[in-house]
């Protein structure tokens, strides 16, 4: 990374890495811990990385740290769904409650996806990674990423139909 300092890299990517880690860990403390470890590893490797590799490399490190942490902990992590704010002045209270219920249902369905499907879907749909970048982060082929995303979306659609929302 020729002219980029760790501080500049942190400023550019910390929020995205944090959102990604939270979306897969559902735990603020674990997210903070893994973000710190991710950027510590970036500090150790700063001279070896090219600028165009930074974002995929950071997400791959974050993903691997999460998998390592998950293996060590072997426990399910839950998130308080009430923290999602669906308040919208243009909606009635009843509409807000229905929207919140639907959001909770979708989040539960995403959480229940197989780990690889969930991660591929989050990287592409939420973090706007290309299939190629997602493949690099997850250490799989680009075609495998496409299959994982297809299956994840198919499962989510089927679950929504089963809940009467499709």
XYZ file of N, CA and C in Angstrom:
498
model
N 0.858 -1.166 0.000
C 0.000 0.000 0.000
C 0.898 1.220 0.000
N 1.193 1.658 -1.162
C 2.216 2.666 -1.343
C 2.077 3.865 -0.403
N 1.090 4.678 -0.600
C 1.004 5.934 0.143
C -0.102 5.946 1.191
N -0.672 4.805 1.478
C -1.770 4.770 2.427
C -1.266 4.357 3.806
N -1.713 5.093 4.794
C -1.353 4.753 6.165
C -2.460 3.893 6.755
N -2.162 3.232 7.843
C -3.166 2.420 8.513
C -4.340 3.288 8.945
N -4.061 4.508 9.375
C -5.136 5.411 9.796
C -6.089 5.702 8.636
N -5.544 5.937 7.453
C -6.384 6.197 6.276
C -7.206 4.959 5.909
N -6.593 3.814 6.018
C -7.296 2.562 5.724
C -8.410 2.344 6.743
N -8.098 2.594 7.999
C -9.097 2.443 9.052
C -10.274 3.383 8.802
N -9.986 4.637 8.515
C -11.044 5.619 8.250
C -11.905 5.195 7.062
N -11.280 4.631 6.049
C -11.996 4.264 4.831
C -12.858 3.008 4.990
N -12.416 2.049 5.807
C -13.066 0.737 5.811
C -13.598 0.249 7.159
N -13.288 0.900 8.245
C -13.670 0.379 9.568
C -15.178 0.212 9.716
N -15.947 1.192 9.255
C -17.409 1.086 9.403
C -17.967 -0.079 8.595
N -17.461 -0.257 7.375
C -17.940 -1.367 6.541
C -17.572 -2.717 7.147
N -16.344 -2.840 7.606
C -15.902 -4.093 8.227
C -16.728 -4.358 9.486
N -16.972 -3.313 10.247
C -17.765 -3.437 11.466
C -19.198 -3.880 11.151
N -19.824 -3.264 10.149
C -21.191 -3.657 9.768
C -21.223 -5.114 9.313
N -20.228 -5.497 8.531
C -20.176 -6.880 8.056
C -20.042 -7.846 9.229
N -19.100 -7.567 10.117
C -18.897 -8.463 11.259
C -20.131 -8.521 12.151
N -20.791 -7.386 12.340
C -21.997 -7.409 13.161
C -23.101 -8.205 12.470
N -23.194 -8.086 11.148
C -24.250 -8.806 10.434
C -24.075 -10.319 10.525
N -22.850 -10.789 10.729
C -22.660 -12.236 10.861
C -22.524 -12.688 12.312
N -22.082 -11.800 13.206
C -21.908 -12.214 14.604
C -23.119 -11.873 15.462
N -23.813 -10.791 15.119
C -24.971 -10.314 15.875
C -24.609 -9.974 17.321
N -23.371 -9.544 17.532
C -22.903 -9.239 18.881
C -21.921 -8.070 18.809
N -22.242 -6.990 19.527
C -21.410 -5.784 19.468
C -20.000 -6.015 20.014
N -19.885 -6.732 21.119
C -18.567 -6.952 21.722
C -17.665 -7.780 20.811
N -18.226 -8.822 20.233
C -17.450 -9.650 19.307
C -17.048 -8.821 18.095
N -17.968 -8.002 17.607
C -17.674 -7.131 16.462
C -16.497 -6.225 16.769
N -16.535 -5.544 17.910
C -15.434 -4.644 18.288
C -14.107 -5.396 18.373
N -14.143 -6.532 19.025
C -12.924 -7.336 19.189
C -12.346 -7.745 17.832
N -13.206 -8.214 16.938
C -12.733 -8.693 15.641
C -12.313 -7.553 14.714
N -12.950 -6.398 14.826
C -12.522 -5.232 14.035
C -11.111 -4.833 14.456
N -10.871 -4.784 15.762
C -9.535 -4.440 16.256
C -8.492 -5.438 15.756
N -8.820 -6.711 15.837
C -7.884 -7.746 15.393
C -7.655 -7.668 13.883
N -8.706 -7.374 13.124
C -8.581 -7.241 11.668
C -7.603 -6.131 11.310
N -7.740 -4.974 11.957
C -6.865 -3.853 11.621
C -5.466 -4.015 12.221
N -5.349 -4.781 13.285
C -4.020 -5.119 13.793
C -3.282 -5.963 12.750
N -3.994 -6.913 12.171
C -3.374 -7.746 11.130
C -3.060 -6.921 9.883
N -3.898 -5.932 9.596
C -3.612 -5.030 8.467
C -2.320 -4.274 8.732
N -2.136 -3.834 9.972
C -0.912 -3.138 10.350
C 0.309 -4.020 10.098
N 0.185 -5.304 10.436
C 1.301 -6.236 10.257
C 1.607 -6.505 8.783
N 0.598 -6.381 7.928
C 0.760 -6.719 6.510
C 0.762 -5.503 5.589
N 0.754 -4.306 6.147
C 0.535 -3.084 5.374
C 1.474 -2.927 4.184
N 2.699 -3.345 4.318
C 3.675 -3.175 3.236
C 3.466 -4.167 2.093
N 2.770 -5.262 2.355
C 2.626 -6.324 1.357
C 1.392 -6.173 0.469
N 0.460 -5.317 0.859
C -0.805 -5.215 0.131
C -0.801 -4.095 -0.892
N -1.477 -4.357 -2.021
C -1.687 -3.309 -3.018
C -3.027 -2.642 -2.719
N -3.176 -1.403 -3.113
C -4.378 -0.620 -2.809
C -5.667 -1.307 -3.231
N -5.668 -1.916 -4.414
C -6.906 -2.538 -4.907
C -7.255 -3.813 -4.148
N -6.327 -4.341 -3.364
C -6.568 -5.559 -2.591
C -7.093 -5.276 -1.189
N -7.043 -4.056 -0.748
C -7.292 -3.747 0.662
C -8.657 -4.220 1.138
N -9.724 -3.769 0.480
C -11.066 -4.089 0.959
C -11.334 -5.596 0.974
N -11.126 -6.315 -0.132
C -11.355 -7.766 -0.073
C -10.474 -8.458 0.968
N -9.234 -7.999 1.114
C -8.328 -8.598 2.094
C -8.860 -8.381 3.511
N -9.296 -7.166 3.823
C -9.835 -6.878 5.158
C -11.052 -7.751 5.458
N -11.948 -7.889 4.480
C -13.149 -8.697 4.695
C -12.795 -10.175 4.840
N -11.807 -10.634 4.102
C -11.381 -12.036 4.236
C -10.800 -12.283 5.625
N -9.963 -11.373 6.096
C -9.401 -11.500 7.442
C -10.527 -11.475 8.474
N -11.455 -10.536 8.333
C -12.580 -10.428 9.273
C -13.402 -11.718 9.271
N -13.692 -12.231 8.093
C -14.461 -13.471 7.959
C -13.737 -14.630 8.645
N -12.447 -14.773 8.371
C -11.675 -15.863 8.977
C -11.589 -15.724 10.493
N -11.430 -14.505 10.984
C -11.412 -14.287 12.432
C -12.751 -14.676 13.055
N -13.844 -14.332 12.372
C -15.164 -14.703 12.879
C -15.322 -16.222 12.932
N -14.922 -16.902 11.858
C -15.027 -18.368 11.825
C -14.199 -18.976 12.957
N -12.986 -18.469 13.163
C -12.149 -18.953 14.266
C -12.831 -18.729 15.605
N -13.387 -17.546 15.796
C -14.072 -17.212 17.051
C -15.275 -18.128 17.249
N -16.026 -18.340 16.183
C -17.215 -19.185 16.264
C -16.831 -20.618 16.633
N -15.764 -21.101 16.053
C -15.302 -22.459 16.383
C -14.936 -22.566 17.855
N -14.297 -21.512 18.373
C -13.895 -21.525 19.781
C -15.113 -21.449 20.697
N -16.026 -20.598 20.382
C -17.166 -20.369 21.272
C -18.207 -21.481 21.221
N -18.503 -21.977 20.011
C -19.499 -23.040 19.839
C -20.838 -22.707 20.489
N -21.212 -21.446 20.435
C -22.523 -21.104 20.972
C -23.232 -20.163 20.007
N -24.527 -20.197 20.036
C -25.296 -19.318 19.162
C -25.290 -17.904 19.711
N -25.230 -16.954 18.800
C -25.259 -15.553 19.181
C -26.596 -14.971 18.732
N -27.225 -14.238 19.629
C -28.523 -13.661 19.306
C -28.457 -12.145 19.370
N -29.336 -11.531 18.637
C -29.417 -10.072 18.618
C -30.831 -9.669 18.976
N -30.939 -8.621 19.737
C -32.235 -8.103 20.113
C -32.857 -7.410 18.904
N -33.866 -8.044 18.339
C -34.489 -7.494 17.136
C -35.212 -6.181 17.405
N -35.502 -5.894 18.665
C -36.172 -4.638 18.980
C -35.305 -3.427 18.694
N -34.004 -3.631 18.509
C -33.127 -2.494 18.249
C -33.306 -1.952 16.837
N -33.987 -2.701 15.966
C -34.242 -2.201 14.620
C -35.368 -1.182 14.675
N -35.104 -0.017 14.162
C -36.069 1.074 14.197
C -36.813 1.128 12.875
N -38.104 0.860 12.924
C -38.906 0.945 11.716
C -39.863 2.128 11.786
N -39.638 3.023 12.721
C -40.500 4.190 12.855
C -40.435 5.019 11.582
N -41.603 5.371 11.097
C -41.705 6.163 9.882
C -42.974 6.991 10.011
N -42.841 8.276 9.974
C -43.985 9.159 10.189
C -45.073 8.990 9.143
N -44.749 8.469 7.962
C -45.752 8.312 6.918
C -46.564 7.027 7.093
N -46.171 6.172 8.036
C -46.885 4.926 8.274
C -47.706 5.023 9.554
N -48.843 4.343 9.554
C -49.626 4.272 10.783
C -48.903 3.357 11.761
N -49.308 3.387 13.001
C -48.689 2.515 14.007
C -48.896 1.054 13.626
N -50.074 0.733 13.124
C -50.347 -0.638 12.704
C -49.421 -1.050 11.557
N -49.225 -0.161 10.586
C -48.324 -0.453 9.473
C -46.885 -0.613 9.959
N -46.481 0.213 10.923
C -45.134 0.102 11.484
C -44.950 -1.248 12.171
N -45.966 -1.684 12.921
C -45.881 -2.981 13.597
C -45.804 -4.128 12.592
N -46.611 -4.055 11.532
C -46.565 -5.089 10.495
C -45.208 -5.109 9.800
N -44.673 -3.920 9.526
C -43.359 -3.825 8.899
C -42.284 -4.405 9.809
N -42.375 -4.099 11.098
C -41.391 -4.615 12.053
C -41.481 -6.140 12.147
N -42.697 -6.677 12.146
C -42.865 -8.130 12.180
C -42.259 -8.777 10.939
N -42.494 -8.160 9.786
C -41.940 -8.703 8.536
C -40.417 -8.651 8.566
N -39.866 -7.526 9.035
C -38.417 -7.392 9.140
C -37.847 -8.459 10.071
N -38.502 -8.678 11.201
C -38.042 -9.704 12.133
C -38.058 -11.081 11.476
N -39.113 -11.356 10.727
C -39.225 -12.637 10.033
C -38.094 -12.813 9.025
N -37.813 -11.767 8.257
C -36.734 -11.827 7.265
C -35.388 -12.033 7.951
N -35.141 -11.290 9.034
C -33.867 -11.418 9.745
C -33.694 -12.807 10.343
N -34.765 -13.354 10.870
C -34.704 -14.715 11.414
C -34.385 -15.705 10.295
N -35.050 -15.526 9.144
C -34.787 -16.418 8.008
C -33.353 -16.291 7.515
N -32.809 -15.079 7.481
C -31.414 -14.891 7.077
C -30.491 -15.555 8.087
N -30.775 -15.366 9.365
C -29.944 -15.952 10.418
C -29.911 -17.475 10.325
N -31.013 -18.076 9.863
C -31.106 -19.531 9.805
C -30.527 -20.135 8.528
N -30.109 -19.281 7.596
C -29.465 -19.796 6.386
C -28.170 -20.510 6.756
N -27.770 -21.493 5.951
C -26.445 -22.083 6.170
C -25.380 -20.982 6.124
N -24.343 -21.137 6.907
C -23.330 -20.094 7.105
C -22.762 -19.542 5.797
N -22.398 -20.410 4.880
C -21.801 -19.943 3.622
C -22.806 -19.169 2.777
N -24.053 -19.628 2.739
C -25.083 -18.898 1.990
C -25.302 -17.516 2.592
N -25.387 -17.471 3.909
C -25.613 -16.196 4.594
C -24.472 -15.223 4.309
N -23.247 -15.680 4.425
C -22.103 -14.792 4.205
C -22.019 -14.310 2.764
N -22.246 -15.194 1.809
C -22.218 -14.786 0.400
C -23.300 -13.743 0.133
N -24.492 -13.987 0.634
C -25.606 -13.050 0.439
C -25.309 -11.697 1.066
N -24.785 -11.685 2.288
C -24.477 -10.422 2.967
C -23.382 -9.645 2.238
N -22.338 -10.330 1.803
C -21.241 -9.639 1.118
C -21.708 -8.999 -0.189
N -22.517 -9.718 -0.962
C -22.957 -9.195 -2.259
C -24.096 -8.186 -2.099
N -25.103 -8.528 -1.311
C -26.305 -7.691 -1.239
C -26.175 -6.492 -0.311
N -25.483 -6.643 0.786
C -25.387 -5.567 1.768
C -24.100 -4.769 1.598
N -23.004 -5.463 1.362
C -21.702 -4.788 1.302
C -21.235 -4.506 -0.126
N -22.072 -4.853 -1.103
C -21.843 -4.517 -2.515
C -20.525 -5.051 -3.067
N -20.137 -6.231 -2.615
C -18.963 -6.892 -3.171
C -19.349 -7.508 -4.507
N -18.385 -7.604 -5.408
C -18.604 -8.345 -6.646
C -18.544 -9.832 -6.308
N -18.987 -10.655 -7.261
C -18.872 -12.100 -7.053
C -17.406 -12.494 -6.899
N -16.553 -11.860 -7.678
C -15.117 -12.158 -7.612
C -14.544 -11.813 -6.237
N -14.887 -10.636 -5.716
C -14.400 -10.233 -4.390
C -14.941 -11.166 -3.314
N -16.219 -11.534 -3.433
C -16.830 -12.442 -2.461
C -16.121 -13.793 -2.490
N -15.805 -14.265 -3.679
C -15.076 -15.533 -3.811
C -13.717 -15.451 -3.126
N -13.029 -14.317 -3.288
C -11.729 -14.135 -2.636
C -11.873 -14.151 -1.119
N -12.867 -13.430 -0.606
C -13.074 -13.354 0.841
C -13.372 -14.734 1.417
N -14.234 -15.482 0.723
C -14.680 -16.765 1.253
C -13.772 -17.929 0.868
N -12.829 -17.691 -0.031
C -11.919 -18.751 -0.444
C -12.590 -19.832 -1.270
N -13.557 -19.428 -2.119
C -14.274 -20.371 -2.983
C -14.303 -19.805 -4.400
N -14.826 -20.590 -5.337
C -14.885 -20.120 -6.723
C -16.036 -19.130 -6.910
N -15.920 -18.340 -7.965
C -16.957 -17.366 -8.291
C -18.285 -18.070 -8.603
N -18.225 -19.195 -9.307
C -19.456 -19.922 -9.623
C -20.102 -20.479 -8.358
N -19.290 -20.871 -7.388
C -19.829 -21.345 -6.115
C -20.536 -20.209 -5.380
N -19.987 -18.994 -5.459
C -20.636 -17.822 -4.853
C -22.016 -17.624 -5.471
N -22.097 -17.703 -6.798
C -23.379 -17.512 -7.489
C -24.399 -18.559 -7.053
N -23.949 -19.795 -6.904
C -24.837 -20.871 -6.465
C -25.318 -20.612 -5.041
N -24.398 -20.217 -4.157
C -24.770 -19.940 -2.766
C -25.807 -18.822 -2.682
N -25.601 -17.764 -3.448
C -26.535 -16.632 -3.421
C -27.881 -17.045 -3.999
N -27.874 -17.791 -5.090
C -29.117 -18.275 -5.683
C -29.901 -19.102 -4.665
N -29.221 -20.029 -4.004
C -29.894 -20.893 -3.024
C -30.398 -20.097 -1.825
N -29.605 -19.126 -1.371
C -30.029 -18.297 -0.234
C -31.289 -17.520 -0.589
N -31.293 -16.888 -1.754
C -32.467 -16.108 -2.178
C -33.680 -17.005 -2.376
N -33.449 -18.180 -2.937
C -34.535 -19.131 -3.143
C -35.136 -19.554 -1.795
N -34.293 -19.847 -0.834
C -34.753 -20.228 0.505
C -35.542 -19.094 1.147
N -35.022 -17.875 1.046
C -35.719 -16.726 1.630
C -37.078 -16.515 0.971
N -37.145 -16.642 -0.361
C -38.431 -16.496 -1.069
C -39.414 -17.570 -0.619
N -38.943 -18.808 -0.538
C -39.816 -19.906 -0.111
C -40.307 -19.700 1.315
N -39.436 -19.233 2.193
C -39.835 -18.976 3.577
C -40.856 -17.850 3.658
N -40.681 -16.816 2.848
C -41.641 -15.706 2.833
C -43.001 -16.185 2.334
N -42.997 -17.015 1.287
C -44.263 -17.558 0.778
C -44.937 -18.414 1.845
N -44.135 -19.196 2.552
C -44.665 -20.052 3.608
C -45.258 -19.268 4.763
N -44.772 -18.037 4.959
C -45.291 -17.175 6.023
C -46.441 -16.303 5.539
N -46.845 -16.488 4.290
C -47.957 -15.704 3.765
C -47.570 -14.318 3.307
N -46.281 -14.066 3.096
C -45.834 -12.738 2.679
C -45.426 -12.701 1.215
N -45.565 -13.777 0.497
C -45.077 -13.801 -0.866
C -46.125 -13.924 -1.831
